[in-house]
Amino acid sequence: MAGTRSSTRKDAGSASNTAAEGAAAAAAGTKRTSNNATSAPKRSKKANGAKAEQKTIEETMPTKDEESGKPAEGQPLNQADDVEDGEAGADPLEEPSQKGDSSREEPKDGESKNEEPKNDDAKNEGQDGGGEKISSEGSAILHDPEREEAMPSSILEKGIIYFFFRARVGIEDPQGVQDVARSYIVLRPLPLDAKLGEGPLENAGNLRLLALPKKVLPVSRQDRFMVFVEKAQATIQDLNEVFAGADYETRTLGQRHTPAATPSGEGVYAITSTGRDSHLSYILTVPSKINEVQKELGLRERASFVASAKNPEVRGPANATLPNPAQFDPEILSDFRGRGWMPLQARLLDYTNAQILLIGEQSDDLAAALEPNPTDQKQHKTTPLDEMEQLEHEDDIRVNHLKGDDPVLADLGLSSADHAKLQTTW
């Protein structure tokens, strides 16, 4: 199994020394033992990975002399390919800102009143900390009322994030980003009161599959890349169908093979609002060390993006427009107030073909994205950064106890026989 970040901290020594934690994050991790379950969440700032080669929004506009982005002869066209090389373009006329508890029944005739009630919620209720009852959904999600009470108001959504890439048709052993056809982000929302326990998450049918036609993530404010929701409210089965390899026939090239998608990272994320802007932030759990694959794909140990949603009723550049735009409810469309963009709302990600513009942040300290709300501070609520680091700490313990030799595939219930394991080197 790929190493995780808490195991890296354990090998390095004391978690109270910030400098020591920074050095530990650069070392390869080993599996955490059960004794780590009570250790304090990490607070160290992670080192910034090497910058992947990027294109600015201006370079991707139709007036620039760049590749057409059309697939090679014999490769099937799909909606995502139509906008691959133009997705980085924002509307030049208007740019987004940069800134069940089941009831217990009486025993039936012949049943003992002392028999343990067959109630999953009752069976999974336990004690945590100072005697607070924390209920379970029968999976790794535990519901903590105190966690919900202390949740900062700026966090609109939190959850688990996965990163995948798919090699080009006919390439089984990619040697760099030039051999990558498409990258993906999978968002797995969690309840705001969620505390992570051990084991895989349940198949709740709430996955969002986001496609990145530019293949890499933005790493600076000059990088403005469009992503779109390829599948909303998806199940594990839906994900398996999209990520599986496939063979097909063409008239000119004969049989062709599309490789299965390969995982490149897993961690936790939060969608936050600072009032004027929305941000998508993440902290990686695996791999424990950023390597060449992650660096070239734009992944860092922790990063954030300014995130804006596109109004499907406002026309933009042809190469940055989907032929079948998202069908938002009238209530959502009214929130745009006729503008081309607005700060991302988490509910927009539940619409297939919703388009999101991600603008890279300059640093990896998450300060701008996770700035505490003054009102929350007066009420002594948890800071957004503390909540994210606590969630990542819990996720680190959780994935180390997953069965299988790849934590990402095991967590998503994907077969290692049909999918490549998490890749860190080309």
Short mmCIF file of C-alpha atoms in Angstrom, two decimals:
data_model
loop_
_atom_site.label_atom_id
_atom_site.label_comp_id
_atom_site.label_asym_id
_atom_site.label_seq_id
_atom_site.Cartn_x
_atom_site.Cartn_y
_atom_site.Cartn_z
CA MET A 1 0.00 0.00 0.00
CA ALA A 2 1.22 3.51 -0.76
CA GLY A 3 2.45 5.38 2.31
CA THR A 4 0.29 8.07 3.93
CA ARG A 5 1.15 11.36 5.54
CA SER A 6 0.65 10.46 9.19
CA SER A 7 2.97 7.51 8.78
CA THR A 8 5.56 9.93 7.43
CA ARG A 9 5.13 12.12 10.50
CA LYS A 10 5.55 9.10 12.79
CA ASP A 11 8.87 8.13 11.19
CA ALA A 12 10.17 11.69 11.52
CA GLY A 13 9.56 12.05 15.28
CA SER A 14 7.67 14.64 17.33
CA ALA A 15 4.57 16.18 15.72
CA SER A 16 4.89 19.31 17.88
CA ASN A 17 7.96 20.54 16.02
CA THR A 18 6.86 22.33 12.84
CA ALA A 19 10.26 22.12 11.20
CA ALA A 20 10.46 18.42 11.91
CA GLU A 21 7.01 17.89 10.42
CA GLY A 22 8.04 19.66 7.21
CA ALA A 23 11.04 17.36 6.87
CA ALA A 24 8.94 14.29 7.65
CA ALA A 25 6.45 15.13 4.90
CA ALA A 26 9.24 14.69 2.35
CA ALA A 27 10.11 11.16 3.46
CA ALA A 28 8.45 7.98 2.21
CA GLY A 29 5.75 6.75 4.59
CA THR A 30 5.04 3.46 6.22
CA LYS A 31 1.72 2.16 7.46
CA ARG A 32 0.33 3.73 10.61
CA THR A 33 -0.27 1.40 13.52
CA SER A 34 -3.41 1.50 15.62
CA ASN A 35 -1.57 3.52 18.27
CA ASN A 36 -1.72 6.52 16.01
CA ALA A 37 -5.47 6.73 16.24
CA THR A 38 -5.29 9.15 19.14
CA SER A 39 -2.46 11.33 17.91
CA ALA A 40 -3.09 15.01 17.34
CA PRO A 41 -3.90 16.14 13.80
CA LYS A 42 -1.00 17.56 11.85
CA ARG A 43 -0.51 21.28 11.47
CA SER A 44 2.62 21.49 9.36
CA LYS A 45 2.71 23.35 6.06
CA LYS A 46 3.56 21.08 3.20
CA ALA A 47 6.32 21.70 0.71
CA ASN A 48 5.26 22.92 -2.69
CA GLY A 49 5.76 20.43 -5.49
CA ALA A 50 7.55 21.29 -8.70
CA LYS A 51 5.40 23.23 -11.11
CA ALA A 52 3.89 21.32 -14.00
CA GLU A 53 4.03 22.81 -17.45
CA GLN A 54 0.91 24.96 -17.85
CA LYS A 55 -0.86 27.05 -20.47
CA THR A 56 -2.49 30.35 -19.67
CA ILE A 57 -6.05 31.20 -20.59
CA GLU A 58 -4.79 33.53 -23.32
CA GLU A 59 -2.83 30.71 -24.95
CA THR A 60 -5.95 28.61 -25.17
CA MET A 61 -8.23 31.15 -26.86
CA PRO A 62 -9.32 30.47 -30.47
CA THR A 63 -7.07 33.25 -31.83
CA LYS A 64 -3.92 31.44 -30.72
CA ASP A 65 -2.03 29.07 -32.99
CA GLU A 66 -2.34 25.85 -31.04
CA GLU A 67 -3.28 22.30 -31.74
CA SER A 68 -6.89 21.64 -32.64
CA GLY A 69 -7.34 19.05 -29.92
CA LYS A 70 -9.14 16.64 -32.28
CA PRO A 71 -8.56 12.96 -31.59
CA ALA A 72 -6.25 10.90 -33.74
CA GLU A 73 -7.70 9.17 -36.75
CA GLY A 74 -9.84 6.29 -35.67
CA GLN A 75 -10.29 7.58 -32.12
CA PRO A 76 -13.96 8.07 -31.16
CA LEU A 77 -15.22 11.58 -30.57
CA ASN A 78 -17.10 12.50 -27.44
CA GLN A 79 -18.44 15.64 -25.90
CA ALA A 80 -15.38 16.14 -23.70
CA ASP A 81 -13.04 16.08 -26.72
CA ASP A 82 -15.01 18.87 -28.37
CA VAL A 83 -13.86 21.33 -25.72
CA GLU A 84 -10.51 19.84 -24.71
CA ASP A 85 -8.17 22.57 -25.87
CA GLY A 86 -10.57 25.43 -25.32
CA GLU A 87 -11.75 24.65 -21.82
CA ALA A 88 -9.19 26.96 -20.24
CA GLY A 89 -10.81 29.99 -21.82
CA ALA A 90 -13.00 32.18 -19.69
CA ASP A 91 -15.58 34.54 -21.15
CA PRO A 92 -13.45 37.51 -22.34
CA LEU A 93 -16.34 39.89 -21.70
CA GLU A 94 -16.63 38.99 -18.06
CA GLU A 95 -14.08 37.14 -15.90
CA PRO A 96 -14.84 35.74 -12.48
CA SER A 97 -13.21 37.40 -9.50
CA GLN A 98 -9.81 36.12 -8.44
CA LYS A 99 -10.09 37.20 -5.16
CA GLY A 100 -32.69 7.46 10.39
CA ASP A 101 -32.91 6.59 13.60
CA SER A 102 -35.01 3.38 13.49
CA SER A 103 -37.54 2.99 16.33
CA ARG A 104 -37.29 -0.05 18.55
CA GLU A 105 -40.28 -2.38 18.36
CA GLU A 106 -41.78 -4.30 21.21
CA PRO A 107 -40.75 -7.99 21.18
CA LYS A 108 -43.17 -10.30 19.46
CA ASP A 109 -44.74 -13.33 21.10
CA GLY A 110 -42.13 -15.93 21.85
CA GLU A 111 -39.24 -13.46 21.74
CA SER A 112 -37.21 -12.65 24.80
CA LYS A 113 -37.42 -9.09 26.06
CA ASN A 114 -33.75 -9.31 26.92
CA GLU A 115 -32.77 -10.05 23.31
CA GLU A 116 -30.45 -7.47 21.76
CA PRO A 117 -32.51 -5.18 19.49
CA LYS A 118 -31.76 -5.62 15.80
CA ASN A 119 -31.11 -1.97 15.13
CA ASP A 120 -28.01 -0.94 13.20
CA ASP A 121 -27.99 2.58 14.58
CA ALA A 122 -28.24 1.34 18.14
CA LYS A 123 -25.57 -1.25 17.58
CA ASN A 124 -23.19 1.28 16.04
CA GLU A 125 -23.63 3.97 18.66
CA GLY A 126 -20.54 4.42 20.80
CA GLN A 127 -18.78 6.68 23.20
CA ASP A 128 -16.17 9.18 22.08
CA GLY A 129 -14.10 11.51 24.19
CA GLY A 130 -16.09 12.83 27.10
CA GLY A 131 -19.01 10.47 26.76
CA GLU A 132 -20.61 12.14 23.71
CA LYS A 133 -22.65 9.63 21.70
CA ILE A 134 -21.55 9.35 18.11
CA SER A 135 -23.82 7.44 15.74
CA SER A 136 -22.68 5.50 12.69
CA GLU A 137 -24.26 4.96 9.29
CA GLY A 138 -22.88 1.44 9.22
CA SER A 139 -19.77 2.60 7.35
CA ALA A 140 -16.73 4.71 8.15
CA ILE A 141 -18.93 7.81 8.61
CA LEU A 142 -19.64 8.72 12.23
CA HIS A 143 -22.05 11.52 13.09
CA ASP A 144 -20.68 13.83 15.78
CA PRO A 145 -23.08 16.55 17.09
CA GLU A 146 -20.20 18.47 18.67
CA ARG A 147 -18.37 18.48 15.34
CA GLU A 148 -21.41 19.98 13.65
CA GLU A 149 -21.83 22.61 16.36
CA ALA A 150 -18.20 23.73 15.98
CA MET A 151 -18.21 23.63 12.16
CA PRO A 152 -17.11 26.97 10.66
CA SER A 153 -19.82 28.65 8.58
CA SER A 154 -17.42 29.24 5.69
CA ILE A 155 -17.22 25.51 4.88
CA LEU A 156 -19.99 24.82 2.36
CA GLU A 157 -19.03 21.19 1.83
CA LYS A 158 -16.32 18.75 2.87
CA GLY A 159 -15.45 15.25 1.73
CA ILE A 160 -12.98 12.84 0.17
CA ILE A 161 -11.24 13.68 -3.11
CA TYR A 162 -9.61 11.31 -5.60
CA PHE A 163 -7.41 12.08 -8.61
CA PHE A 164 -7.17 9.87 -11.73
CA PHE A 165 -5.69 10.07 -15.21
CA ARG A 166 -6.16 8.03 -18.36
CA ALA A 167 -3.44 7.37 -20.93
CA ARG A 168 -4.01 7.97 -24.62
CA VAL A 169 -5.51 5.29 -26.80
CA GLY A 170 -3.03 2.50 -27.43
CA ILE A 171 -0.54 3.65 -24.77
CA GLU A 172 -0.24 1.18 -21.91
CA ASP A 173 2.87 2.68 -20.31
CA PRO A 174 2.67 6.50 -20.33
CA GLN A 175 5.98 8.29 -19.98
CA GLY A 176 4.71 11.78 -19.20
CA VAL A 177 1.79 14.21 -19.47
CA GLN A 178 2.13 14.11 -23.25
CA ASP A 179 0.86 10.51 -23.07
CA VAL A 180 -2.17 11.44 -20.93
CA ALA A 181 -5.54 11.85 -22.65
CA ARG A 182 -7.63 13.11 -19.74
CA SER A 183 -7.41 13.72 -16.01
CA TYR A 184 -10.26 13.41 -13.52
CA ILE A 185 -11.30 14.55 -10.07
CA VAL A 186 -13.79 12.53 -8.04
CA LEU A 187 -15.55 14.33 -5.17
CA ARG A 188 -17.23 12.27 -2.45
CA PRO A 189 -19.22 14.62 -0.18
CA LEU A 190 -19.57 13.91 3.53
CA PRO A 191 -22.10 15.30 6.03
CA LEU A 192 -20.77 18.39 7.78
CA ASP A 193 -21.00 16.59 11.13
CA ALA A 194 -19.05 13.60 9.81
CA LYS A 195 -16.13 12.12 11.67
CA LEU A 196 -14.22 9.38 9.85
CA GLY A 197 -13.84 5.96 11.43
CA GLU A 198 -12.26 2.83 9.98
CA GLY A 199 -13.20 1.06 6.77
CA PRO A 200 -14.36 1.99 3.28
CA LEU A 201 -17.13 4.52 2.74
CA GLU A 202 -20.57 3.33 1.72
CA ASN A 203 -21.80 3.54 -1.85
CA ALA A 204 -24.15 6.46 -1.30
CA GLY A 205 -24.62 7.37 -4.98
CA ASN A 206 -23.43 10.94 -4.42
CA LEU A 207 -20.12 10.90 -6.31
CA ARG A 208 -19.25 13.74 -8.70
CA LEU A 209 -16.90 12.92 -11.59
CA LEU A 210 -15.15 16.04 -12.90
CA ALA A 211 -13.18 15.92 -16.16
CA LEU A 212 -10.10 18.09 -16.76
CA PRO A 213 -9.60 18.45 -20.52
CA LYS A 214 -6.30 20.30 -19.92
CA LYS A 215 -4.98 17.17 -18.14
CA VAL A 216 -3.21 19.20 -15.43
CA LEU A 217 -4.35 21.27 -12.46
CA PRO A 218 -3.71 25.02 -12.27
CA VAL A 219 -0.80 25.94 -10.00
CA SER A 220 -0.72 29.76 -10.26
CA ARG A 221 -3.08 32.66 -10.90
CA GLN A 222 -2.00 32.67 -14.51
CA ASP A 223 -3.51 29.19 -14.89
CA ARG A 224 -7.27 29.27 -15.53
CA PHE A 225 -8.58 25.88 -16.51
CA MET A 226 -12.15 24.82 -17.08
CA VAL A 227 -13.46 21.52 -15.72
CA PHE A 228 -16.92 20.07 -16.15
CA VAL A 229 -19.11 17.58 -14.33
CA GLU A 230 -19.05 14.46 -16.50
CA LYS A 231 -21.28 12.49 -14.11
CA ALA A 232 -23.32 13.79 -11.17
CA GLN A 233 -24.76 11.75 -8.29
CA ALA A 234 -22.86 8.74 -9.55
CA THR A 235 -22.49 5.34 -7.93
CA ILE A 236 -19.41 3.15 -7.63
CA GLN A 237 -20.78 1.12 -10.54
CA ASP A 238 -21.00 4.28 -12.68
CA LEU A 239 -17.42 5.14 -11.81
CA ASN A 240 -16.23 1.64 -12.67
CA GLU A 241 -17.87 1.88 -16.09
CA VAL A 242 -16.20 5.20 -16.87
CA PHE A 243 -12.76 4.19 -15.61
CA ALA A 244 -12.66 0.70 -17.15
CA GLY A 245 -10.54 -0.01 -20.21
CA ALA A 246 -12.24 -0.85 -23.50
CA ASP A 247 -11.53 -2.24 -26.98
CA TYR A 248 -13.23 -0.95 -30.09
CA GLU A 249 -12.93 -1.26 -33.87
CA THR A 250 -12.23 1.51 -36.39
CA ARG A 251 -12.42 1.31 -40.17
CA THR A 252 -8.96 2.78 -40.70
CA LEU A 253 -6.87 1.55 -37.77
CA GLY A 254 -8.58 -1.69 -36.84
CA GLN A 255 -8.88 -2.65 -33.19
CA ARG A 256 -7.94 0.05 -30.66
CA HIS A 257 -7.64 -0.11 -26.88
CA THR A 258 -8.54 2.60 -24.38
CA PRO A 259 -6.53 2.05 -21.17
CA ALA A 260 -8.23 2.00 -17.78
CA ALA A 261 -7.91 5.09 -15.60
CA THR A 262 -5.04 5.16 -13.11
CA PRO A 263 -5.24 6.74 -9.62
CA SER A 264 -2.70 9.45 -8.80
CA GLY A 265 -3.85 10.61 -5.36
CA GLU A 266 -6.46 10.65 -2.56
CA GLY A 267 -7.16 13.09 0.23
CA VAL A 268 -9.76 15.40 1.74
CA TYR A 269 -11.34 18.54 0.32
CA ALA A 270 -13.47 21.49 1.32
CA ILE A 271 -15.48 24.01 -0.67
CA THR A 272 -15.34 27.30 1.22
CA SER A 273 -16.71 30.80 0.82
CA THR A 274 -14.87 33.97 1.76
CA GLY A 275 -17.87 36.15 0.89
CA ARG A 276 -16.68 37.36 -2.49
CA ASP A 277 -15.07 34.15 -3.76
CA SER A 278 -15.47 30.42 -3.41
CA HIS A 279 -12.48 28.08 -3.12
CA LEU A 280 -11.87 24.38 -3.63
CA SER A 281 -9.07 23.22 -1.31
CA TYR A 282 -7.53 19.80 -0.76
CA ILE A 283 -4.92 18.06 1.38
CA LEU A 284 -3.46 14.82 0.03
CA THR A 285 -3.39 11.69 2.18
CA VAL A 286 -1.82 9.32 -0.34
CA PRO A 287 0.76 9.12 -1.69
CA SER A 288 2.89 10.10 1.29
CA LYS A 289 5.45 11.72 -1.00
CA ILE A 290 4.78 13.82 -4.09
CA ASN A 291 6.65 12.28 -7.00
CA GLU A 292 7.06 13.00 -10.71
CA VAL A 293 3.57 11.88 -11.76
CA GLN A 294 1.89 14.12 -9.20
CA LYS A 295 4.18 17.06 -9.99
CA GLU A 296 3.56 16.89 -13.72
CA LEU A 297 -0.20 16.63 -13.20
CA GLY A 298 -0.13 19.74 -10.99
CA LEU A 299 -0.86 17.90 -7.73
CA ARG A 300 0.62 19.28 -4.52
CA GLU A 301 0.52 18.07 -0.94
CA ARG A 302 -2.03 20.80 -0.26
CA ALA A 303 -3.48 23.38 -2.62
CA SER A 304 -6.52 25.51 -3.35
CA PHE A 305 -8.23 27.12 -6.33
CA VAL A 306 -10.60 30.03 -6.79
CA ALA A 307 -13.70 28.28 -8.16
CA SER A 308 -16.40 29.94 -10.26
CA ALA A 309 -19.44 28.42 -11.98
CA LYS A 310 -20.38 29.33 -15.56
CA ASN A 311 -23.88 30.52 -16.42
CA PRO A 312 -25.08 28.09 -19.13
CA GLU A 313 -27.43 30.74 -20.52
CA VAL A 314 -24.63 33.23 -21.24
CA ARG A 315 -22.70 32.49 -24.40
CA GLY A 316 -18.94 32.21 -24.23
CA PRO A 317 -16.18 31.23 -26.65
CA ALA A 318 -17.25 28.33 -28.87
CA ASN A 319 -14.25 26.24 -27.79
CA ALA A 320 -15.20 26.67 -24.12
CA THR A 321 -18.88 25.80 -24.46
CA LEU A 322 -20.45 22.38 -24.14
CA PRO A 323 -23.05 21.37 -26.76
CA ASN A 324 -25.42 20.23 -23.99
CA PRO A 325 -24.98 22.69 -21.10
CA ALA A 326 -26.14 22.03 -17.56
CA GLN A 327 -29.88 22.34 -16.94
CA PHE A 328 -29.91 24.36 -13.73
CA ASP A 329 -33.14 24.95 -11.85
CA PRO A 330 -34.65 28.45 -12.25
CA GLU A 331 -33.73 29.21 -8.63
CA ILE A 332 -30.05 28.62 -9.39
CA LEU A 333 -30.18 30.60 -12.64
CA SER A 334 -31.61 33.56 -10.76
CA ASP A 335 -28.56 33.55 -8.49
CA PHE A 336 -26.40 34.46 -11.50
CA ARG A 337 -28.42 37.70 -11.88
CA GLY A 338 -27.65 37.70 -15.60
CA ARG A 339 -23.90 37.47 -15.09
CA GLY A 340 -21.66 34.97 -16.85
CA TRP A 341 -20.09 33.66 -13.63
CA MET A 342 -20.72 33.38 -9.94
CA PRO A 343 -18.82 31.85 -6.98
CA LEU A 344 -19.16 28.07 -6.89
CA GLN A 345 -21.99 26.62 -4.82
CA ALA A 346 -21.69 22.98 -3.84
CA ARG A 347 -25.16 22.13 -5.19
CA LEU A 348 -24.11 23.10 -8.73
CA LEU A 349 -21.85 20.04 -8.81
CA ASP A 350 -24.95 17.83 -8.76
CA TYR A 351 -25.75 18.84 -12.36
CA THR A 352 -24.17 17.00 -15.26
CA ASN A 353 -22.21 19.31 -17.60
CA ALA A 354 -21.91 22.09 -15.03
CA GLN A 355 -18.78 24.04 -15.99
CA ILE A 356 -16.37 25.24 -13.30
CA LEU A 357 -13.41 27.57 -13.84
CA LEU A 358 -10.47 26.83 -11.52
CA ILE A 359 -7.87 29.55 -10.99
CA GLY A 360 -4.66 28.48 -9.30
CA GLU A 361 -3.48 29.98 -6.03
CA GLN A 362 0.06 31.23 -5.56
CA SER A 363 1.00 29.24 -2.46
CA ASP A 364 0.12 25.98 -0.77
CA ASP A 365 -0.56 27.33 2.73
CA LEU A 366 -4.34 27.54 2.07
CA ALA A 367 -4.47 30.85 3.94
CA ALA A 368 -6.70 32.71 1.47
CA ALA A 369 -9.08 29.81 0.94
CA LEU A 370 -9.44 28.89 4.61
CA GLU A 371 -9.51 32.32 6.22
CA PRO A 372 -11.55 32.17 9.45
CA ASN A 373 -14.81 34.08 9.65
CA PRO A 374 -14.68 36.81 12.36
CA THR A 375 -18.13 35.83 13.65
CA ASP A 376 -17.03 32.20 13.92
CA GLN A 377 -13.96 33.28 15.86
CA LYS A 378 -16.11 35.16 18.37
CA GLN A 379 -18.20 32.02 18.81
CA HIS A 380 -15.02 29.96 19.30
CA LYS A 381 -15.77 27.69 16.37
CA THR A 382 -13.17 25.48 14.72
CA THR A 383 -11.12 27.19 12.04
CA PRO A 384 -11.50 25.88 8.47
CA LEU A 385 -7.85 24.82 8.43
CA ASP A 386 -8.20 22.91 11.72
CA GLU A 387 -11.27 21.10 10.40
CA MET A 388 -9.50 20.08 7.18
CA GLU A 389 -6.39 18.89 8.98
CA GLN A 390 -8.48 16.93 11.49
CA LEU A 391 -10.41 15.30 8.64
CA GLU A 392 -7.16 14.41 6.84
CA HIS A 393 -5.77 12.93 10.05
CA GLU A 394 -8.84 10.70 10.37
CA ASP A 395 -8.66 9.78 6.69
CA ASP A 396 -5.01 8.81 7.05
CA ILE A 397 -5.86 6.34 9.81
CA ARG A 398 -8.84 5.06 7.83
CA VAL A 399 -7.02 4.29 4.57
CA ASN A 400 -4.20 2.55 6.41
CA HIS A 401 -6.72 -0.02 7.62
CA LEU A 402 -8.29 -0.67 4.22
CA LYS A 403 -7.81 -4.14 2.80
CA GLY A 404 -6.00 -4.53 -0.50
CA ASP A 405 -2.70 -3.30 -1.86
CA ASP A 406 -4.00 0.02 -3.23
CA PRO A 407 -5.93 2.34 -0.89
CA VAL A 408 -7.67 4.32 -3.65
CA LEU A 409 -8.97 1.27 -5.50
CA ALA A 410 -9.97 -0.39 -2.21
CA ASP A 411 -11.85 2.70 -1.03
CA LEU A 412 -13.80 2.96 -4.28
CA GLY A 413 -14.40 -0.77 -4.57
CA LEU A 414 -12.51 -0.97 -7.88
CA SER A 415 -10.74 -4.17 -8.83
CA SER A 416 -6.95 -4.09 -9.00
CA ALA A 417 -7.24 -6.70 -11.76
CA ASP A 418 -9.07 -4.20 -13.99
CA HIS A 419 -7.37 -0.97 -12.95
CA ALA A 420 -3.75 0.09 -12.55
CA LYS A 421 -2.53 0.77 -9.03
CA LEU A 422 -1.74 4.27 -7.77
CA GLN A 423 1.14 5.61 -9.84
CA THR A 424 3.88 7.96 -8.66
CA THR A 425 6.54 7.49 -11.37
CA TRP A 426 6.31 7.20 -15.13
#
